[in-house]
Amino acid sequence: DIVMTQSPLSLPVTPGEPASISCRSSQSLLHRNGDNYLDWYLQRPGQSPQLLIYLGFNRASGVPDRFSGSGSGTDFTLKISRVEAEDVGVYYCMQVLQIPITFGQGTRLEIK
Amino acid sequence: QVQLQQSGPGLVKPAQTLSLTCAISGDSVSSNSATWNWIRQSPSRGLEWLGRTYYRSKWYNEYADSVKSRITINPDTSKNHFSLQLNSVTPEDTALYYCARFFRDAMDVWGQGTTVTVSS
């Protein structure tokens, strides 16, 4: 199974400041078609996870442009350019290159 | 707009069968471009993908090794839903269970979640 490792696990951020979350995979997520099979999700308190970024860098419908994804192979990053109060929750990366689909441990973003 | 509505009991006795259903609106369980997944979440295991069902000229099922001997995911085309059955449950199966649609390389729609407790 592909192991997904996120850091940090906890991320206190001042509103208006940037934030960055790292995700590393135990195997390359780069497919021969050139796509990286890595998605990012946000789980707000008491809610189901919601898709933010798919295939490494594509924002899902309705996701603000302050969210961006980057990286390739085994190293990926989710960046929030200016954190807002509504961004509080747990962020997960997920690999969809192979079965079983696997998730990172989650990064809890909190407002300072 | 695609929506998934979960139903099923929140309390299951040890050694019995956990059964949940996920009703689909706005899409079809027989879609040739989506897969239909069950995922659970617990403090000890985090988010754990359990398995999926999908149709590509015929039906396929794939399961996580951790539950492979105990799990069945079935589509029901007449009701446009899919179900999860997990046999011989133990307290370690206590978790928040989600159904989700996988479409265009992501889990783009999730059910509301069902908390299942395994206890006598």
XYZ file of N, CA and C in Angstrom:
696
model
N 0.839 -1.195 0.000
C 0.000 0.000 0.000
C 0.878 1.249 0.000
N 0.381 2.306 -0.632
C 1.105 3.572 -0.636
C 0.824 4.307 0.679
N 1.903 4.672 1.369
C 1.769 5.372 2.647
C 1.885 6.876 2.392
N 0.943 7.617 2.948
C 0.901 9.068 2.794
C 1.270 9.714 4.127
N 2.219 10.639 4.095
C 2.688 11.279 5.320
C 2.571 12.793 5.195
N 1.808 13.384 6.099
C 1.606 14.829 6.080
C 2.406 15.509 7.167
N 2.744 16.766 6.922
C 3.351 17.603 7.957
C 3.043 19.069 7.659
N 2.885 19.879 8.714
C 2.811 19.438 10.106
C 1.466 18.788 10.399
N 1.308 18.244 11.599
C 0.026 17.672 11.987
C -0.879 18.732 12.584
N -0.274 19.807 13.078
C -1.037 20.920 13.626
C -0.465 22.220 13.075
N -1.352 23.140 12.705
C -0.897 24.355 12.033
C -1.710 25.549 12.526
N -1.173 26.272 13.522
C -1.846 27.507 13.946
C -1.439 28.655 13.030
N -2.453 29.402 12.562
C -2.183 30.457 11.579
C -2.968 31.718 11.948
N -2.318 32.846 11.787
C -2.997 34.136 11.984
C -3.810 34.463 10.738
N -5.041 34.923 10.891
C -5.836 35.292 9.715
C -5.091 36.288 8.832
N -5.193 36.037 7.510
C -4.494 36.894 6.569
C -3.106 36.431 6.228
N -2.554 35.517 7.037
C -1.223 34.984 6.789
C -1.307 33.744 5.901
N -0.207 33.391 5.225
C -0.226 32.183 4.393
C -0.045 30.919 5.227
N -0.414 29.790 4.638
C -0.220 28.489 5.272
C 0.199 27.475 4.223
N 0.970 26.494 4.655
C 1.469 25.486 3.732
C 1.465 24.122 4.408
N 0.985 23.113 3.694
C 0.918 21.737 4.208
C 1.648 20.833 3.228
N 2.474 19.968 3.754
C 3.248 19.050 2.928
C 2.642 17.645 2.977
N 2.727 16.959 1.880
C 2.274 15.565 1.783
C 3.308 14.784 0.981
N 3.777 13.706 1.566
C 4.741 12.857 0.870
C 4.197 11.446 0.747
N 4.441 10.831 -0.386
C 3.968 9.470 -0.637
C 5.158 8.507 -0.674
N 4.903 7.259 -0.306
C 5.971 6.258 -0.269
C 6.341 5.762 -1.656
N 5.473 6.051 -2.637
C 5.765 5.727 -4.036
C 5.345 6.912 -4.895
N 5.960 7.031 -6.053
C 5.601 8.114 -6.948
C 4.143 8.018 -7.375
N 3.477 9.182 -7.376
C 2.081 9.246 -7.808
C 1.963 9.755 -9.237
N 3.098 9.856 -9.919
C 3.115 10.334 -11.298
C 2.816 9.180 -12.245
N 1.704 9.295 -12.932
C 1.294 8.290 -13.906
C 2.025 8.543 -15.215
N 2.110 7.534 -16.055
C 2.785 7.713 -17.349
C 2.049 8.709 -18.244
N 0.791 9.017 -17.904
C 0.054 10.012 -18.700
C 0.416 11.449 -18.310
N 1.285 11.592 -17.313
C 1.734 12.914 -16.895
C 0.979 13.498 -15.717
N -0.112 12.866 -15.294
C -0.877 13.345 -14.153
C -0.348 12.755 -12.850
N -0.418 13.570 -11.806
C -0.124 13.107 -10.460
C -1.439 12.810 -9.757
N -1.589 11.569 -9.283
C -2.882 11.150 -8.742
C -2.962 11.425 -7.237
N -3.040 12.728 -6.943
C -3.029 13.212 -5.565
C -4.117 14.273 -5.419
N -4.981 14.072 -4.431
C -6.067 15.016 -4.165
C -5.926 15.586 -2.753
N -6.533 16.761 -2.559
C -6.582 17.393 -1.237
C -8.024 17.630 -0.822
N -8.284 17.398 0.468
C -9.618 17.563 1.029
C -9.549 18.378 2.309
N -10.646 19.073 2.586
C -10.815 19.774 3.854
C -12.018 19.187 4.566
N -11.828 18.826 5.817
C -12.951 18.391 6.644
C -13.180 19.439 7.729
N -14.214 20.238 7.539
C -14.560 21.222 8.551
C -15.193 20.505 9.746
N -15.152 21.143 10.918
C -15.703 20.495 12.120
C -17.144 20.050 11.904
N -17.404 18.784 12.186
C -18.748 18.234 12.102
C -19.245 17.970 10.693
N -18.379 18.096 9.700
C -18.805 17.905 8.315
C -18.057 16.755 7.643
N -18.570 16.346 6.504
C -17.882 15.359 5.675
C -16.719 16.044 4.960
N -15.706 15.287 4.582
C -14.619 15.889 3.789
C -15.171 16.469 2.489
N -14.533 17.538 2.039
C -14.917 18.142 0.763
C -13.671 18.291 -0.109
N -13.852 18.068 -1.393
C -12.734 18.124 -2.333
C -12.265 19.558 -2.545
N -10.954 19.768 -2.429
C -10.362 21.070 -2.729
C -9.589 21.049 -4.059
N -8.690 20.074 -4.173
C -7.735 20.012 -5.284
C -7.709 18.572 -5.803
N -7.710 18.404 -7.115
C -7.567 17.063 -7.678
C -6.425 17.035 -8.683
N -5.873 15.872 -8.871
C -4.706 15.655 -9.742
C -3.597 16.658 -9.465
N -3.358 16.870 -8.194
C -2.202 17.647 -7.755
C -2.390 19.144 -7.687
N -3.073 19.729 -8.696
C -3.108 21.191 -8.734
C -4.422 21.789 -9.230
N -5.393 20.967 -9.619
C -6.645 21.485 -10.169
C -7.633 21.806 -9.051
N -8.076 23.069 -8.975
C -9.066 23.426 -7.970
C -10.432 22.876 -8.345
N -11.117 22.304 -7.373
C -12.474 21.826 -7.602
C -13.419 23.013 -7.744
N -14.576 22.734 -8.290
C -15.570 23.771 -8.511
C -15.923 24.485 -7.209
N -15.888 25.814 -7.241
C -16.280 26.593 -6.075
C -15.191 26.828 -5.052
N -14.023 26.251 -5.258
C -12.921 26.424 -4.297
C -12.225 27.763 -4.569
N -12.071 28.576 -3.523
C -11.445 29.900 -3.725
C -10.027 29.792 -4.259
N -9.624 30.816 -5.022
C -8.301 30.753 -5.650
C -7.158 31.014 -4.664
N -7.477 31.228 -3.398
C -6.392 31.321 -2.413
C -5.810 29.938 -2.095
N -6.507 28.893 -2.528
C -6.005 27.530 -2.373
C -5.260 27.117 -3.644
N -4.066 26.548 -3.457
C -3.333 26.057 -4.619
C -2.576 24.791 -4.249
N -2.457 23.898 -5.227
C -1.724 22.662 -5.031
C -0.565 22.585 -5.995
N 0.523 21.987 -5.528
C 1.699 21.841 -6.378
C 2.432 20.564 -6.002
N 3.437 20.240 -6.806
C 4.270 19.075 -6.525
C 4.139 18.009 -7.590
N 5.025 17.039 -7.501
C 5.022 15.938 -8.446
C 5.792 14.763 -7.867
N 5.430 13.572 -8.315
C 6.157 12.385 -7.864
C 5.748 11.969 -6.470
N 6.602 12.296 -5.495
C 6.316 11.907 -4.116
C 6.137 13.090 -3.173
N 6.332 14.301 -3.629
C 6.268 15.478 -2.762
C 5.248 16.493 -3.259
N 4.294 16.799 -2.402
C 3.198 17.681 -2.772
C 2.966 18.713 -1.676
N 2.406 19.849 -2.091
C 2.146 20.929 -1.152
C 0.802 21.559 -1.437
N 0.070 21.827 -0.358
C -1.150 22.626 -0.433
C -0.840 23.963 0.214
N -1.136 25.042 -0.508
C -0.880 26.371 0.027
C -2.174 27.166 0.083
N -2.302 27.918 1.165
C -3.387 28.883 1.301
C -2.715 30.244 1.345
N -3.042 31.106 0.420
C -2.304 32.371 0.309
C -2.606 33.319 1.470
N -3.862 33.358 1.864
C -4.265 34.203 2.998
C -5.364 33.463 3.736
N -5.041 32.979 4.919
C -5.989 32.153 5.675
C -7.166 32.982 6.180
N -8.354 32.393 6.045
C -9.564 33.010 6.585
C -10.147 32.095 7.657
N -11.036 32.641 8.455
C -11.629 31.875 9.563
C -12.329 30.615 9.080
N -12.936 30.663 7.900
C -13.674 29.510 7.378
C -12.742 28.367 6.922
N -11.442 28.600 6.930
C -10.495 27.563 6.495
C -10.127 26.599 7.628
N -10.668 26.841 8.801
C -10.394 25.976 9.951
C -10.922 24.570 9.698
N -10.128 23.577 10.062
C -10.516 22.187 9.896
C -9.292 21.313 9.717
N -9.547 20.088 9.261
C -8.455 19.144 9.038
C -8.291 18.918 7.537
N -7.073 19.061 7.070
C -6.744 18.888 5.656
C -6.111 17.523 5.445
N -6.584 16.835 4.425
C -6.077 15.501 4.103
C -5.595 15.444 2.655
N -4.480 14.766 2.445
C -4.125 14.380 1.084
C -4.562 12.920 0.888
N -4.793 12.565 -0.350
C -5.276 11.220 -0.673
C -4.677 10.817 -2.016
N -4.143 9.609 -2.077
C -3.616 9.147 -3.356
C -4.644 8.252 -4.026
N -4.791 8.432 -5.326
C -5.760 7.644 -6.083
C -5.083 6.956 -7.268
N -3.772 6.773 -7.152
C -3.050 6.094 -8.231
C -3.358 4.605 -8.245
N -3.416 4.019 -7.056
C -3.656 2.584 -7.001
C -4.544 2.212 -5.816
N -5.156 1.055 -5.951
C -5.980 0.499 -4.875
C -5.062 -0.284 -3.918
N -5.195 -0.114 -2.587
C -6.224 0.676 -1.924
C -5.918 2.163 -1.948
N -6.948 2.968 -2.100
C -6.827 4.407 -1.938
C -6.400 4.666 -0.499
N -5.436 5.550 -0.310
C -4.928 5.818 1.032
C -4.853 7.323 1.296
N -4.950 7.659 2.588
C -5.014 9.036 3.035
C -3.828 9.372 3.930
N -3.480 10.663 3.959
C -2.570 11.135 4.981
C -3.267 11.189 6.328
N -2.477 11.476 7.380
C -3.028 11.465 8.750
C -3.884 12.683 9.034
N -3.733 13.701 8.218
C -4.475 14.934 8.437
C -3.631 16.013 9.086
N -3.889 17.254 8.706
C -3.258 18.435 9.304
C -4.358 19.346 9.810
N -4.321 19.594 11.115
C -5.366 20.417 11.725
C -4.952 21.882 11.670
N -5.695 22.675 10.920
C -5.435 24.117 10.845
C -6.338 24.828 11.833
N -5.723 25.657 12.653
C -6.488 26.440 13.618
C -6.084 27.905 13.498
N -6.989 28.746 13.911
C -6.730 30.187 13.873
C -6.094 30.617 15.178
N -5.000 31.376 15.086
C -4.341 31.875 16.299
C -5.210 32.927 16.968
N -27.403 18.264 -9.511
C -26.489 18.207 -8.374
C -26.561 16.809 -7.749
N -25.437 16.169 -7.654
C -25.387 14.818 -7.119
C -25.395 14.871 -5.601
N -26.212 14.021 -5.002
C -26.259 13.907 -3.543
C -26.271 12.443 -3.150
N -25.676 12.183 -1.995
C -25.664 10.843 -1.429
C -26.284 10.897 -0.041
N -27.264 10.026 0.199
C -27.967 9.998 1.479
C -27.778 8.642 2.117
N -27.119 8.641 3.272
C -26.837 7.385 3.960
C -27.953 7.029 4.931
N -28.149 5.729 5.148
C -29.087 5.264 6.152
C -28.583 3.946 6.714
N -29.050 3.657 7.925
C -28.651 2.421 8.578
C -28.513 2.610 10.070
N -28.466 1.504 10.810
C -28.411 1.595 12.268
C -27.084 2.126 12.789
N -27.162 2.811 13.910
C -25.967 3.378 14.521
C -25.357 2.491 15.588
N -26.024 1.403 15.916
C -25.545 0.505 16.964
C -25.639 -0.936 16.466
N -24.530 -1.641 16.548
C -24.474 -3.035 16.109
C -23.797 -3.847 17.215
N -24.313 -5.037 17.461
C -23.721 -5.886 18.498
C -22.484 -6.602 17.953
N -21.536 -6.874 18.819
C -20.355 -7.631 18.390
C -20.747 -8.960 17.756
N -20.006 -9.328 16.714
C -20.186 -10.569 15.946
C -21.339 -10.495 14.955
N -22.101 -9.409 14.988
C -23.200 -9.277 14.031
C -22.742 -8.534 12.778
N -23.708 -8.214 11.913
C -23.394 -7.599 10.626
C -23.795 -6.130 10.607
N -22.855 -5.301 10.208
C -23.098 -3.871 10.010
C -23.645 -3.693 8.601
N -24.779 -3.009 8.473
C -25.383 -2.793 7.154
C -25.743 -1.328 6.980
N -25.222 -0.718 5.917
C -25.519 0.667 5.593
C -25.890 0.774 4.118
N -26.708 1.773 3.826
C -27.128 2.016 2.447
C -26.831 3.453 2.081
N -26.475 3.664 0.818
C -26.189 4.993 0.296
C -27.070 5.229 -0.928
N -28.053 6.107 -0.788
C -28.969 6.407 -1.898
C -28.402 7.538 -2.742
N -28.432 7.322 -4.051
C -27.845 8.269 -4.999
C -28.949 9.079 -5.674
N -28.772 10.399 -5.706
C -29.637 11.243 -6.522
C -28.772 12.109 -7.421
N -29.224 12.285 -8.655
C -28.478 13.104 -9.597
C -27.440 12.348 -10.405
N -27.302 11.068 -10.174
C -26.385 10.218 -10.935
C -26.942 8.796 -10.857
N -26.270 7.868 -11.518
C -26.717 6.486 -11.535
C -25.628 5.582 -11.002
N -26.043 4.596 -10.188
C -25.066 3.624 -9.698
C -24.452 2.837 -10.859
N -25.136 2.818 -11.986
C -24.649 2.109 -13.171
C -23.794 2.987 -14.079
N -23.460 4.173 -13.615
C -22.625 5.079 -14.399
C -21.359 4.380 -14.887
N -20.975 4.681 -16.109
C -19.728 4.125 -16.673
C -18.511 4.968 -16.355
N -18.701 6.053 -15.608
C -17.569 6.935 -15.355
C -17.350 7.216 -13.868
N -18.160 6.635 -13.004
C -17.989 6.853 -11.567
C -17.755 5.521 -10.873
N -17.158 5.579 -9.689
C -17.150 4.417 -8.800
C -17.781 4.848 -7.489
N -18.297 3.870 -6.750
C -19.080 4.142 -5.546
C -18.375 3.478 -4.367
N -17.987 4.303 -3.410
C -17.036 3.906 -2.396
C -17.593 3.991 -0.981
N -17.028 3.166 -0.104
C -17.250 3.279 1.333
C -15.915 3.559 2.006
N -15.955 4.511 2.903
C -14.776 4.983 3.643
C -15.185 5.127 5.092
N -14.292 4.809 6.029
C -14.616 5.027 7.426
C -13.528 5.868 8.089
N -13.887 6.429 9.230
C -12.982 7.335 9.937
C -13.058 7.050 11.422
N -11.912 6.831 12.021
C -11.855 6.616 13.457
C -10.608 7.282 13.996
N -10.569 7.589 15.289
C -9.371 8.226 15.860
C -8.125 7.356 15.711
N -8.305 6.041 15.789
C -7.130 5.161 15.751
C -6.633 4.900 14.332
N -7.506 4.902 13.346
C -7.133 4.515 11.974
C -7.215 5.665 10.977
N -7.727 6.825 11.403
C -7.889 7.934 10.481
C -8.919 7.607 9.413
N -8.726 8.153 8.224
C -9.602 7.846 7.087
C -9.109 6.570 6.419
N -10.012 5.632 6.280
C -9.670 4.308 5.751
C -10.643 3.950 4.635
N -10.127 3.770 3.442
C -10.944 3.326 2.314
C -11.249 1.845 2.488
N -12.538 1.483 2.363
C -12.955 0.096 2.588
C -13.174 -0.673 1.287
N -13.718 0.000 0.279
C -13.971 -0.712 -0.958
C -14.861 0.080 -1.890
N -15.120 -0.499 -3.074
C -15.917 0.195 -4.075
C -16.617 -0.784 -4.982
N -17.673 -0.295 -5.612
C -18.358 -1.028 -6.664
C -18.491 -0.114 -7.866
N -18.447 -0.692 -9.061
C -18.595 0.136 -10.252
C -18.965 -0.732 -11.442
N -19.496 -0.064 -12.457
C -19.983 -0.757 -13.646
C -19.191 -0.297 -14.870
N -18.588 -1.261 -15.532
C -17.877 -1.002 -16.795
C -18.207 -2.175 -17.723
N -19.398 -2.152 -18.266
C -19.954 -3.264 -19.062
C -20.332 -4.468 -18.194
N -19.707 -4.602 -17.060
C -20.135 -5.561 -16.048
C -19.779 -4.966 -14.690
N -20.258 -5.595 -13.624
C -20.013 -5.081 -12.273
C -18.674 -5.578 -11.724
N -18.001 -4.639 -11.040
C -16.747 -4.941 -10.369
C -16.853 -4.517 -8.908
N -16.147 -5.232 -8.050
C -15.987 -4.858 -6.654
C -14.519 -4.989 -6.290
N -14.044 -4.033 -5.506
C -12.674 -4.086 -4.989
C -12.717 -3.710 -3.524
N -11.927 -4.428 -2.710
C -11.983 -4.243 -1.268
C -10.582 -4.082 -0.678
N -10.533 -3.371 0.446
C -9.281 -3.262 1.187
C -8.943 -4.612 1.821
N -7.661 -4.937 1.835
C -7.239 -6.215 2.417
C -7.649 -6.340 3.879
N -7.689 -5.199 4.587
C -7.977 -5.232 6.019
C -9.370 -5.743 6.335
N -10.293 -5.668 5.376
C -11.671 -6.104 5.619
C -12.163 -7.092 4.569
N -11.281 -7.523 3.688
C -11.671 -8.293 2.506
C -12.497 -9.538 2.831
N -12.184 -10.196 3.939
C -12.882 -11.447 4.271
C -14.260 -11.195 4.870
N -14.587 -9.938 5.190
C -15.823 -9.640 5.919
C -16.762 -8.682 5.198
N -16.324 -8.122 4.066
C -17.071 -7.014 3.469
C -17.772 -7.424 2.178
N -18.946 -6.826 1.967
C -19.630 -6.927 0.683
C -20.211 -5.562 0.361
N -19.946 -5.087 -0.833
C -20.574 -3.858 -1.334
C -21.410 -4.242 -2.538
N -22.696 -3.922 -2.469
C -23.619 -4.318 -3.534
C -24.324 -3.117 -4.132
N -24.384 -3.065 -5.459
C -25.224 -2.045 -6.098
C -26.655 -2.554 -6.222
N -27.593 -1.633 -6.203
C -28.996 -1.975 -6.436
C -29.510 -1.014 -7.502
N -29.608 -1.498 -8.719
C -29.981 -0.603 -9.825
C -31.453 -0.200 -9.746
N -32.302 -1.046 -9.162
C -33.730 -0.708 -9.092
C -33.980 0.451 -8.134
N -33.154 0.549 -7.097
C -33.316 1.626 -6.122
C -32.269 2.724 -6.285
N -31.348 2.525 -7.204
C -30.241 3.465 -7.428
C -29.498 3.749 -6.129
N -29.079 2.686 -5.468
C -28.260 2.863 -4.282
C -27.217 1.751 -4.212
N -26.316 1.878 -3.288
C -25.352 0.815 -3.032
C -25.230 0.633 -1.523
N -24.851 -0.559 -1.140
C -24.869 -0.903 0.272
C -23.527 -1.446 0.735
N -23.339 -1.364 2.034
C -22.164 -1.914 2.690
C -22.631 -2.941 3.700
N -22.034 -4.117 3.656
C -22.240 -5.102 4.707
C -20.862 -5.506 5.235
N -20.726 -5.426 6.543
C -19.474 -5.815 7.191
C -19.825 -6.844 8.257
N -19.344 -8.058 8.067
C -19.705 -9.160 8.947
C -18.788 -9.250 10.166
N -19.276 -9.966 11.152
C -18.465 -10.320 12.323
C -17.759 -9.104 12.920
N -18.542 -8.070 13.189
C -17.927 -6.820 13.661
C -17.412 -6.953 15.090
N -16.402 -6.151 15.384
C -15.841 -6.036 16.730
C -15.834 -4.557 17.104
N -15.518 -4.244 18.349
C -15.450 -2.823 18.731
C -14.484 -2.017 17.858
N -13.504 -2.678 17.243
C -12.569 -1.959 16.357
C -13.240 -1.440 15.093
N -14.426 -1.919 14.789
C -15.178 -1.432 13.630
C -16.020 -0.209 13.964
N -15.989 0.216 15.213
C -16.666 1.449 15.600
C -16.012 2.623 14.883
N -16.813 3.376 14.133
C -16.256 4.454 13.309
C -17.384 5.281 12.722
N -16.988 6.375 12.087
C -17.886 7.181 11.274
C -17.736 6.690 9.839
N -18.825 6.209 9.254
C -18.789 5.611 7.921
C -19.344 6.593 6.890
N -18.629 6.704 5.770
C -19.047 7.577 4.678
C -19.178 6.768 3.391
N -20.163 7.141 2.581
C -20.148 6.724 1.192
C -19.674 7.914 0.362
N -19.101 7.644 -0.794
C -18.574 8.721 -1.626
C -18.537 8.298 -3.086
N -18.752 9.262 -3.963
C -18.611 9.043 -5.396
C -17.205 9.413 -5.822
N -16.569 8.555 -6.583
C -15.275 8.860 -7.191
C -15.534 9.128 -8.662
N -15.223 10.360 -9.070
C -15.521 10.789 -10.432
C -14.437 11.742 -10.879
N -13.912 11.532 -12.088
C -12.844 12.387 -12.612
C -11.718 12.533 -11.610
N -11.247 11.401 -11.129
C -10.021 11.297 -10.348
C -10.095 11.861 -8.936
N -11.315 11.990 -8.378
C -11.435 12.474 -7.005
C -12.753 12.030 -6.395
N -12.778 12.001 -5.060
C -14.026 11.764 -4.320
C -14.748 13.098 -4.269
N -15.602 13.342 -5.237
C -16.162 14.676 -5.359
C -17.471 14.877 -4.611
N -18.136 13.797 -4.236
C -19.388 13.895 -3.483
C -19.335 12.876 -2.353
N -19.686 13.339 -1.139
C -19.666 12.485 0.049
C -21.049 12.455 0.678
N -21.379 11.324 1.294
C -22.571 11.271 2.115
C -22.363 12.039 3.411
N -23.417 12.083 4.200
C -23.381 12.892 5.419
C -22.654 12.200 6.569
N -22.378 10.906 6.404
C -21.691 10.155 7.452
C -22.680 9.492 8.401
N -22.332 8.295 8.849
C -23.124 7.557 9.831
C -22.187 7.054 10.911
N -22.437 7.442 12.137
C -21.647 6.931 13.252
C -22.169 5.551 13.625
N -21.292 4.566 13.575
C -21.658 3.199 13.943
C -20.834 2.790 15.152
N -21.541 2.371 16.189
C -20.898 1.891 17.411
C -21.143 0.399 17.529
N -20.074 -0.335 17.780
C -20.190 -1.775 17.999
C -20.101 -2.018 19.495
N -21.217 -2.434 20.056
C -21.283 -2.627 21.501
C -22.466 -3.521 21.840
N -22.304 -4.279 22.909
C -23.407 -5.124 23.363
C -24.349 -4.358 24.305
